[in-house]
Amino acid sequence: MSPKKEVVVSEKAPAAIGPYSVGMKLGNMVYTAGQIPVDRATGKVVEGGIAAEARQSLTNLKYVLEAAGSGLEHVVKTTCFLADMGEFAEFNAVYAEFFTDNPPARSTVAAKTLPLNVRVEVEAIAYIPE
Protein backbone atom coordinates (compact mmCIF):
# COMPACT_ATOMS: atom_id res chain seq x y z
CA MET A 1 0.00 0.00 0.00
CA SER A 2 1.43 3.36 -1.04
CA PRO A 3 1.54 6.23 1.46
CA LYS A 4 -1.17 8.86 1.07
CA LYS A 5 -0.24 12.25 -0.39
CA GLU A 6 -1.59 15.10 1.78
CA VAL A 7 -1.69 18.85 1.16
CA VAL A 8 -0.09 21.03 3.87
CA VAL A 9 -1.99 24.19 4.79
CA SER A 10 -0.43 26.81 7.09
CA GLU A 11 -2.38 29.54 8.84
CA LYS A 12 0.86 31.49 9.41
CA ALA A 13 2.69 31.27 6.08
CA PRO A 14 1.46 33.09 2.96
CA ALA A 15 -0.95 31.13 0.78
CA ALA A 16 0.22 29.84 -2.58
CA ILE A 17 0.13 32.47 -5.34
CA GLY A 18 -0.50 29.93 -8.08
CA PRO A 19 -1.77 26.42 -8.77
CA TYR A 20 0.43 24.64 -6.23
CA SER A 21 0.47 23.67 -2.55
CA VAL A 22 2.81 25.27 -0.01
CA GLY A 23 3.73 21.79 1.11
CA MET A 24 2.99 18.11 0.54
CA LYS A 25 3.22 15.28 3.04
CA LEU A 26 3.98 11.79 1.85
CA GLY A 27 4.36 9.24 4.59
CA ASN A 28 6.71 10.72 7.18
CA MET A 29 8.24 13.20 4.71
CA VAL A 30 7.27 16.77 3.87
CA TYR A 31 8.24 18.63 0.70
CA THR A 32 7.77 22.38 0.69
CA ALA A 33 7.23 24.78 -2.15
CA GLY A 34 9.72 27.61 -2.38
CA GLN A 35 9.04 30.18 0.31
CA ILE A 36 9.50 33.82 -0.60
CA PRO A 37 9.68 36.84 1.75
CA VAL A 38 6.00 37.74 1.82
CA ASP A 39 4.55 38.72 5.19
CA ARG A 40 1.17 36.97 5.50
CA ALA A 41 -0.21 39.82 7.63
CA THR A 42 0.38 42.45 4.94
CA GLY A 43 0.50 40.30 1.82
CA LYS A 44 3.57 42.25 0.75
CA VAL A 45 7.26 41.51 0.29
CA VAL A 46 9.20 42.63 3.35
CA GLU A 47 11.56 45.56 2.96
CA GLY A 48 15.12 45.80 4.23
CA GLY A 49 17.31 43.99 1.71
CA ILE A 50 18.58 40.46 1.51
CA ALA A 51 18.85 39.90 5.28
CA ALA A 52 15.22 40.85 5.91
CA GLU A 53 14.06 38.84 2.89
CA ALA A 54 16.05 35.77 3.96
CA ARG A 55 14.70 35.99 7.50
CA GLN A 56 11.08 36.20 6.27
CA SER A 57 11.53 33.38 3.73
CA LEU A 58 13.02 31.10 6.39
CA THR A 59 10.30 32.06 8.88
CA ASN A 60 7.66 31.17 6.28
CA LEU A 61 9.46 27.87 5.69
CA LYS A 62 9.36 27.18 9.43
CA TYR A 63 5.60 27.83 9.49
CA VAL A 64 4.94 25.43 6.61
CA LEU A 65 7.05 22.72 8.26
CA GLU A 66 5.28 23.20 11.59
CA ALA A 67 1.88 22.93 9.88
CA ALA A 68 3.04 19.55 8.53
CA GLY A 69 4.11 18.32 11.99
CA SER A 70 7.81 18.85 11.34
CA GLY A 71 10.27 21.68 11.99
CA LEU A 72 13.54 23.23 10.91
CA GLU A 73 15.45 20.74 13.06
CA HIS A 74 14.07 17.92 10.88
CA VAL A 75 15.11 19.39 7.52
CA VAL A 76 17.42 17.11 5.55
CA LYS A 77 17.82 19.21 2.37
CA THR A 78 17.22 22.78 1.27
CA THR A 79 17.44 24.42 -2.10
CA CYS A 80 18.02 28.16 -1.98
CA PHE A 81 17.59 30.51 -4.91
CA LEU A 82 19.32 33.91 -4.90
CA ALA A 83 18.75 36.67 -7.42
CA ASP A 84 22.27 37.99 -6.74
CA MET A 85 25.12 35.71 -5.66
CA GLY A 86 26.90 38.85 -4.49
CA GLU A 87 24.50 38.70 -1.52
CA PHE A 88 25.47 35.13 -0.63
CA ALA A 89 27.43 36.05 2.53
CA GLU A 90 24.54 38.08 3.95
CA PHE A 91 22.08 35.32 3.09
CA ASN A 92 24.37 32.71 4.63
CA ALA A 93 24.62 34.64 7.91
CA VAL A 94 20.82 34.68 8.30
CA TYR A 95 20.53 31.04 7.19
CA ALA A 96 22.99 30.08 9.95
CA GLU A 97 20.64 31.64 12.55
CA PHE A 98 17.89 29.21 11.53
CA PHE A 99 20.02 26.07 11.08
CA THR A 100 22.40 26.09 14.04
CA ASP A 101 23.13 22.41 14.74
CA ASN A 102 23.68 19.74 12.10
CA PRO A 103 22.61 21.95 9.19
CA PRO A 104 20.90 20.17 6.30
CA ALA A 105 22.43 19.45 2.93
CA ARG A 106 21.96 22.51 0.73
CA SER A 107 22.14 23.68 -2.85
CA THR A 108 22.27 27.40 -3.60
CA VAL A 109 21.40 28.45 -7.11
CA ALA A 110 21.59 31.82 -8.85
CA ALA A 111 18.22 32.69 -10.38
CA LYS A 112 17.82 35.48 -12.91
CA THR A 113 14.34 36.42 -11.65
CA LEU A 114 12.25 35.13 -8.75
CA PRO A 115 8.51 35.54 -8.12
CA LEU A 116 7.50 39.13 -7.25
CA ASN A 117 11.12 40.13 -7.99
CA VAL A 118 12.28 38.98 -4.55
CA ARG A 119 15.93 38.36 -3.77
CA VAL A 120 15.54 34.90 -2.21
CA GLU A 121 13.41 31.76 -2.23
CA VAL A 122 13.97 28.66 -0.07
CA GLU A 123 12.43 25.18 -0.31
CA ALA A 124 13.02 22.15 1.89
CA ILE A 125 12.60 18.43 2.35
CA ALA A 126 12.11 17.31 5.94
CA TYR A 127 10.94 14.31 7.90
CA ILE A 128 8.05 14.23 10.33
CA PRO A 129 9.16 12.73 13.65
CA GLU A 130 7.05 9.95 15.13
Coordinates of C-alpha atoms in Angstrom, one line a residue:
M1 CA 0.0 0.0 0.0
S2 CA 1.4 3.4 -1.0
P3 CA 1.5 6.2 1.5
K4 CA -1.2 8.9 1.1
K5 CA -0.2 12.3 -0.4
E6 CA -1.6 15.1 1.8
V7 CA -1.7 18.9 1.2
V8 CA -0.1 21.0 3.9
V9 CA -2.0 24.2 4.8
S10 CA -0.4 26.8 7.1
E11 CA -2.4 29.5 8.8
K12 CA 0.9 31.5 9.4
A13 CA 2.7 31.3 6.1
P14 CA 1.5 33.1 3.0
A15 CA -0.9 31.1 0.8
A16 CA 0.2 29.8 -2.6
I17 CA 0.1 32.5 -5.3
G18 CA -0.5 29.9 -8.1
P19 CA -1.8 26.4 -8.8
Y20 CA 0.4 24.6 -6.2
S21 CA 0.5 23.7 -2.5
V22 CA 2.8 25.3 0.0
G23 CA 3.7 21.8 1.1
M24 CA 3.0 18.1 0.5
K25 CA 3.2 15.3 3.0
L26 CA 4.0 11.8 1.9
G27 CA 4.4 9.2 4.6
N28 CA 6.7 10.7 7.2
M29 CA 8.2 13.2 4.7
V30 CA 7.3 16.8 3.9
Y31 CA 8.2 18.6 0.7
T32 CA 7.8 22.4 0.7
A33 CA 7.2 24.8 -2.2
G34 CA 9.7 27.6 -2.4
Q35 CA 9.0 30.2 0.3
I36 CA 9.5 33.8 -0.6
P37 CA 9.7 36.8 1.8
V38 CA 6.0 37.7 1.8
D39 CA 4.6 38.7 5.2
R40 CA 1.2 37.0 5.5
A41 CA -0.2 39.8 7.6
T42 CA 0.4 42.5 4.9
G43 CA 0.5 40.3 1.8
K44 CA 3.6 42.3 0.8
V45 CA 7.3 41.5 0.3
V46 CA 9.2 42.6 3.4
E47 CA 11.6 45.6 3.0
G48 CA 15.1 45.8 4.2
G49 CA 17.3 44.0 1.7
I50 CA 18.6 40.5 1.5
A51 CA 18.9 39.9 5.3
A52 CA 15.2 40.9 5.9
E53 CA 14.1 38.8 2.9
A54 CA 16.1 35.8 4.0
R55 CA 14.7 36.0 7.5
Q56 CA 11.1 36.2 6.3
S57 CA 11.5 33.4 3.7
L58 CA 13.0 31.1 6.4
T59 CA 10.3 32.1 8.9
N60 CA 7.7 31.2 6.3
L61 CA 9.5 27.9 5.7
K62 CA 9.4 27.2 9.4
Y63 CA 5.6 27.8 9.5
V64 CA 4.9 25.4 6.6
L65 CA 7.0 22.7 8.3
E66 CA 5.3 23.2 11.6
A67 CA 1.9 22.9 9.9
A68 CA 3.0 19.5 8.5
G69 CA 4.1 18.3 12.0
S70 CA 7.8 18.8 11.3
G71 CA 10.3 21.7 12.0
L72 CA 13.5 23.2 10.9
E73 CA 15.4 20.7 13.1
H74 CA 14.1 17.9 10.9
V75 CA 15.1 19.4 7.5
V76 CA 17.4 17.1 5.5
K77 CA 17.8 19.2 2.4
T78 CA 17.2 22.8 1.3
T79 CA 17.4 24.4 -2.1
C80 CA 18.0 28.2 -2.0
F81 CA 17.6 30.5 -4.9
L82 CA 19.3 33.9 -4.9
A83 CA 18.8 36.7 -7.4
D84 CA 22.3 38.0 -6.7
M85 CA 25.1 35.7 -5.7
G86 CA 26.9 38.8 -4.5
E87 CA 24.5 38.7 -1.5
F88 CA 25.5 35.1 -0.6
A89 CA 27.4 36.0 2.5
E90 CA 24.5 38.1 3.9
F91 CA 22.1 35.3 3.1
N92 CA 24.4 32.7 4.6
A93 CA 24.6 34.6 7.9
V94 CA 20.8 34.7 8.3
Y95 CA 20.5 31.0 7.2
A96 CA 23.0 30.1 10.0
E97 CA 20.6 31.6 12.5
F98 CA 17.9 29.2 11.5
F99 CA 20.0 26.1 11.1
T100 CA 22.4 26.1 14.0
D101 CA 23.1 22.4 14.7
N102 CA 23.7 19.7 12.1
P103 CA 22.6 22.0 9.2
P104 CA 20.9 20.2 6.3
A105 CA 22.4 19.4 2.9
R106 CA 22.0 22.5 0.7
S107 CA 22.1 23.7 -2.8
T108 CA 22.3 27.4 -3.6
V109 CA 21.4 28.5 -7.1
A110 CA 21.6 31.8 -8.9
A111 CA 18.2 32.7 -10.4
K112 CA 17.8 35.5 -12.9
T113 CA 14.3 36.4 -11.6
L114 CA 12.3 35.1 -8.7
P115 CA 8.5 35.5 -8.1
L116 CA 7.5 39.1 -7.3
N117 CA 11.1 40.1 -8.0
V118 CA 12.3 39.0 -4.5
R119 CA 15.9 38.4 -3.8
V120 CA 15.5 34.9 -2.2
E121 CA 13.4 31.8 -2.2
V122 CA 14.0 28.7 -0.1
E123 CA 12.4 25.2 -0.3
A124 CA 13.0 22.2 1.9
I125 CA 12.6 18.4 2.4
A126 CA 12.1 17.3 5.9
Y127 CA 10.9 14.3 7.9
I128 CA 8.1 14.2 10.3
P129 CA 9.2 12.7 13.6
E130 CA 7.0 10.0 15.1

